[in-house]
């Protein structure tokens, strides 16, 4: 299985900050990576697919980058609703796998 | 607007079979897309379980021997059956839609919690 490792596990930030979450794959997955946001008690929500394509309706302060084995999710100007957990997911090779999650918390 | 709604018993006894249904509204599952099941144990991360595209299935290898995912096109539903459950199968179970050739999940149900306990 392809392993995805997110860093950091927890990120402390303030409203208005720019933050970046990294997702590293155990082997090359080209651009077949998605990012999700999950609020407590809620289903995940797709933010980014194909590494850098923004899902419709998602604010432009979210952006994705990278290819191969290293990917990033950047949130420019953090908003109060953004303090929650984020997951990456690879869909290069089945079984599709997720990173362990990164929690963005208030500093 | 497509919506997915999971349903099923919230409590299953060990060694029994867990059965869940995902009802899709706003879209005919006969028209395409893959339909996936994902689970999330309490306090943990997300785990893809399996997917179905009309009659074709793709399962996580370590669940394959216990898992059946199928579609009921007349009811516009996707079902999951997981046999011989243990406490490790306790989780929130989500159904989700996957584009035909890109296997990310673009639409999710709200999830249903399943406890495995005697």
Tab-separated table of C-alpha atoms in Angstrom:
chain	number	residue	atom	x	y	z
A	1	UNK	CA	0.000	0.000	0.000
A	2	UNK	CA	1.130	3.573	-0.601
A	3	UNK	CA	1.729	5.332	2.708
A	4	UNK	CA	0.982	9.033	3.091
A	5	UNK	CA	2.667	10.976	5.879
A	6	UNK	CA	1.356	14.393	6.760
A	7	UNK	CA	3.320	17.021	8.648
A	8	UNK	CA	2.923	18.538	11.054
A	9	UNK	CA	0.452	16.503	13.131
A	10	UNK	CA	-0.747	19.711	14.717
A	11	UNK	CA	-0.282	23.259	13.540
A	12	UNK	CA	-0.884	26.263	15.801
A	13	UNK	CA	-1.775	29.475	14.015
A	14	UNK	CA	-3.781	32.662	14.234
A	15	UNK	CA	-6.526	34.168	12.129
A	16	UNK	CA	-4.943	35.801	9.097
A	17	UNK	CA	-1.864	33.554	9.067
A	18	UNK	CA	-0.622	31.710	6.004
A	19	UNK	CA	-0.127	28.010	6.746
A	20	UNK	CA	1.202	25.058	4.780
A	21	UNK	CA	0.578	21.355	5.364
A	22	UNK	CA	2.820	18.768	3.718
A	23	UNK	CA	1.869	15.282	2.514
A	24	UNK	CA	4.635	12.872	1.525
A	25	UNK	CA	3.963	9.641	-0.371
A	26	UNK	CA	5.996	6.458	0.039
A	27	UNK	CA	6.321	6.237	-3.756
A	28	UNK	CA	5.564	8.483	-6.691
A	29	UNK	CA	1.869	9.158	-7.232
A	30	UNK	CA	2.264	11.725	-10.028
A	31	UNK	CA	-0.484	14.296	-9.376
A	32	UNK	CA	-3.112	11.850	-8.102
A	33	UNK	CA	-3.667	13.485	-4.737
A	34	UNK	CA	-6.677	15.084	-3.090
A	35	UNK	CA	-7.097	17.211	0.033
A	36	UNK	CA	-10.098	17.194	2.356
A	37	UNK	CA	-11.255	19.318	5.266
A	38	UNK	CA	-13.114	17.629	8.102
A	39	UNK	CA	-14.876	19.502	10.849
A	40	UNK	CA	-15.674	17.667	14.122
A	41	UNK	CA	-18.646	15.348	13.745
A	42	UNK	CA	-18.961	16.081	10.051
A	43	UNK	CA	-18.106	14.319	6.820
A	44	UNK	CA	-14.930	15.256	4.978
A	45	UNK	CA	-15.248	17.925	2.306
A	46	UNK	CA	-13.214	17.874	-0.893
A	47	UNK	CA	-10.974	20.914	-1.283
A	48	UNK	CA	-8.383	20.028	-3.914
A	49	UNK	CA	-8.031	17.219	-6.463
A	50	UNK	CA	-5.282	16.312	-8.920
A	51	UNK	CA	-2.854	17.979	-6.522
A	52	UNK	CA	-3.728	21.555	-7.453
A	53	UNK	CA	-7.269	21.736	-8.891
A	54	UNK	CA	-9.649	23.654	-6.664
A	55	UNK	CA	-13.045	22.016	-6.180
A	56	UNK	CA	-15.981	24.229	-7.133
A	57	UNK	CA	-17.212	26.435	-4.318
A	58	UNK	CA	-14.006	26.176	-2.284
A	59	UNK	CA	-12.519	29.560	-1.344
A	60	UNK	CA	-9.471	30.634	-3.310
A	61	UNK	CA	-7.415	30.994	-0.122
A	62	UNK	CA	-6.943	27.214	-0.389
A	63	UNK	CA	-4.335	26.008	-2.866
A	64	UNK	CA	-2.495	22.784	-3.535
A	65	UNK	CA	0.838	21.999	-5.110
A	66	UNK	CA	3.425	19.346	-5.707
A	67	UNK	CA	3.853	16.161	-7.681
A	68	UNK	CA	5.610	12.845	-7.354
A	69	UNK	CA	6.067	12.237	-3.641
A	70	UNK	CA	5.728	15.663	-2.019
A	71	UNK	CA	2.595	17.770	-1.889
A	72	UNK	CA	1.400	20.840	-0.060
A	73	UNK	CA	-1.878	22.387	0.987
A	74	UNK	CA	-1.605	26.109	1.641
A	75	UNK	CA	-4.201	28.290	3.288
A	76	UNK	CA	-3.558	31.980	2.907
A	77	UNK	CA	-5.151	34.241	5.498
A	78	UNK	CA	-6.676	31.662	7.863
A	79	UNK	CA	-10.333	32.232	8.710
A	80	UNK	CA	-12.092	31.082	11.908
A	81	UNK	CA	-13.832	28.230	10.003
A	82	UNK	CA	-10.456	26.878	8.862
A	83	UNK	CA	-9.373	25.698	12.327
A	84	UNK	CA	-10.058	21.999	11.891
A	85	UNK	CA	-8.481	18.823	10.483
A	86	UNK	CA	-7.138	18.226	6.989
A	87	UNK	CA	-6.415	14.927	5.200
A	88	UNK	CA	-4.619	14.058	1.996
A	89	UNK	CA	-5.601	11.020	-0.095
A	90	UNK	CA	-3.796	9.300	-2.940
A	91	UNK	CA	-5.650	7.727	-5.837
A	92	UNK	CA	-2.714	6.582	-7.924
A	93	UNK	CA	-2.842	2.955	-6.789
A	94	UNK	CA	-5.521	0.954	-5.016
A	95	UNK	CA	-6.045	0.640	-2.124
A	96	UNK	CA	-6.710	4.371	-1.994
A	97	UNK	CA	-5.083	5.669	1.181
A	98	UNK	CA	-5.274	8.725	3.402
A	99	UNK	CA	-2.743	10.596	5.444
A	100	UNK	CA	-3.145	10.536	9.204
A	101	UNK	CA	-4.494	14.076	9.317
A	102	UNK	CA	-3.255	17.502	10.376
A	103	UNK	CA	-5.141	19.513	12.949
A	104	UNK	CA	-4.973	23.277	12.583
A	105	UNK	CA	-5.588	24.837	15.987
A	106	UNK	CA	-5.776	28.303	17.398
A	107	UNK	CA	-2.484	29.566	18.772
B	1	UNK	CA	-27.843	18.427	-6.340
B	2	UNK	CA	-26.666	14.935	-5.508
B	3	UNK	CA	-27.067	13.839	-1.893
B	4	UNK	CA	-26.049	10.634	-0.166
B	5	UNK	CA	-27.602	9.251	3.015
B	6	UNK	CA	-26.274	6.241	4.915
B	7	UNK	CA	-28.552	4.076	7.022
B	8	UNK	CA	-28.332	0.905	9.042
B	9	UNK	CA	-28.279	-0.498	12.569
B	10	UNK	CA	-26.134	1.406	15.005
B	11	UNK	CA	-25.218	-1.709	16.984
B	12	UNK	CA	-23.983	-5.034	15.677
B	13	UNK	CA	-22.894	-8.030	17.719
B	14	UNK	CA	-19.426	-9.512	17.282
B	15	UNK	CA	-19.213	-12.217	14.600
B	16	UNK	CA	-22.386	-10.965	12.928
B	17	UNK	CA	-22.742	-9.170	9.602
B	18	UNK	CA	-22.856	-5.393	9.376
B	19	UNK	CA	-25.265	-4.194	6.684
B	20	UNK	CA	-25.487	-0.573	5.556
B	21	UNK	CA	-27.317	1.200	2.769
B	22	UNK	CA	-26.457	4.422	0.990
B	23	UNK	CA	-29.418	6.084	-0.703
B	24	UNK	CA	-28.488	8.447	-3.515
B	25	UNK	CA	-30.796	11.301	-4.465
B	26	UNK	CA	-30.463	13.864	-7.216
B	27	UNK	CA	-28.511	11.520	-9.478
B	28	UNK	CA	-29.098	8.115	-11.050
B	29	UNK	CA	-26.357	5.679	-10.079
B	30	UNK	CA	-26.950	3.979	-13.443
B	31	UNK	CA	-25.536	7.077	-15.131
B	32	UNK	CA	-22.011	6.450	-13.959
B	33	UNK	CA	-19.551	7.364	-11.213
B	34	UNK	CA	-18.040	5.040	-8.679
B	35	UNK	CA	-19.627	4.727	-5.252
B	36	UNK	CA	-17.319	4.222	-2.324
B	37	UNK	CA	-17.461	3.323	1.342
B	38	UNK	CA	-15.000	4.879	3.766
B	39	UNK	CA	-14.854	4.442	7.522
B	40	UNK	CA	-13.378	6.335	10.438
B	41	UNK	CA	-12.806	4.617	13.789
B	42	UNK	CA	-13.409	6.822	16.836
B	43	UNK	CA	-10.701	9.466	17.120
B	44	UNK	CA	-8.785	8.094	14.142
B	45	UNK	CA	-8.257	8.794	10.464
B	46	UNK	CA	-10.058	7.805	7.293
B	47	UNK	CA	-9.895	4.366	5.699
B	48	UNK	CA	-11.197	3.492	2.250
B	49	UNK	CA	-13.108	0.197	2.380
B	50	UNK	CA	-14.208	-0.433	-1.182
B	51	UNK	CA	-15.937	0.927	-4.266
B	52	UNK	CA	-18.452	-0.209	-6.840
B	53	UNK	CA	-19.006	0.895	-10.427
B	54	UNK	CA	-22.281	-0.609	-11.577
B	55	UNK	CA	-21.437	-4.326	-11.355
B	56	UNK	CA	-17.703	-4.039	-10.891
B	57	UNK	CA	-16.159	-3.854	-7.426
B	58	UNK	CA	-12.822	-2.908	-5.923
B	59	UNK	CA	-12.128	-3.806	-2.303
B	60	UNK	CA	-9.413	-3.038	0.205
B	61	UNK	CA	-7.321	-6.232	0.207
B	62	UNK	CA	-7.393	-6.733	3.958
B	63	UNK	CA	-11.222	-6.548	4.044
B	64	UNK	CA	-11.869	-8.374	0.789
B	65	UNK	CA	-12.637	-11.748	2.379
B	66	UNK	CA	-15.416	-10.240	4.533
B	67	UNK	CA	-16.779	-7.523	2.282
B	68	UNK	CA	-19.561	-7.258	-0.276
B	69	UNK	CA	-20.534	-3.983	-1.933
B	70	UNK	CA	-23.387	-3.923	-4.411
B	71	UNK	CA	-25.817	-1.597	-6.124
B	72	UNK	CA	-29.612	-1.723	-6.337
B	73	UNK	CA	-30.250	0.433	-9.374
B	74	UNK	CA	-34.041	0.261	-9.041
B	75	UNK	CA	-33.769	1.807	-5.574
B	76	UNK	CA	-30.787	4.045	-6.425
B	77	UNK	CA	-28.926	2.541	-3.492
B	78	UNK	CA	-25.483	1.202	-2.738
B	79	UNK	CA	-25.111	-1.393	-0.026
B	80	UNK	CA	-22.270	-2.654	2.135
B	81	UNK	CA	-22.094	-5.965	3.962
B	82	UNK	CA	-19.179	-6.725	6.240
B	83	UNK	CA	-19.158	-10.195	7.750
B	84	UNK	CA	-17.683	-11.502	10.990
B	85	UNK	CA	-17.316	-8.112	12.599
B	86	UNK	CA	-15.180	-7.385	15.631
B	87	UNK	CA	-14.742	-4.355	17.857
B	88	UNK	CA	-12.133	-3.118	15.374
B	89	UNK	CA	-14.971	-2.521	12.898
B	90	UNK	CA	-16.547	0.090	15.170
B	91	UNK	CA	-16.498	3.311	13.172
B	92	UNK	CA	-18.413	6.015	11.403
B	93	UNK	CA	-19.160	4.661	7.931
B	94	UNK	CA	-19.431	7.098	5.041
B	95	UNK	CA	-20.532	6.570	1.481
B	96	UNK	CA	-19.117	8.855	-1.169
B	97	UNK	CA	-19.115	9.426	-4.896
B	98	UNK	CA	-15.990	9.040	-6.969
B	99	UNK	CA	-15.615	10.311	-10.539
B	100	UNK	CA	-15.398	7.562	-13.147
B	101	UNK	CA	-11.643	7.670	-13.701
B	102	UNK	CA	-10.380	9.815	-10.827
B	103	UNK	CA	-10.765	8.086	-7.511
B	104	UNK	CA	-11.047	10.985	-5.149
B	105	UNK	CA	-14.351	11.464	-3.294
B	106	UNK	CA	-16.247	14.546	-4.395
B	107	UNK	CA	-19.565	14.105	-2.595
B	108	UNK	CA	-19.982	12.517	0.851
B	109	UNK	CA	-22.885	11.353	2.940
B	110	UNK	CA	-23.195	12.476	6.550
B	111	UNK	CA	-22.035	9.124	7.845
B	112	UNK	CA	-23.575	6.573	10.165
B	113	UNK	CA	-22.036	5.310	13.397
B	114	UNK	CA	-21.750	1.582	13.927
B	115	UNK	CA	-20.763	0.046	17.253
B	116	UNK	CA	-19.730	-3.590	17.456
B	117	UNK	CA	-20.519	-4.861	20.912
B	118	UNK	CA	-22.303	-7.700	22.622
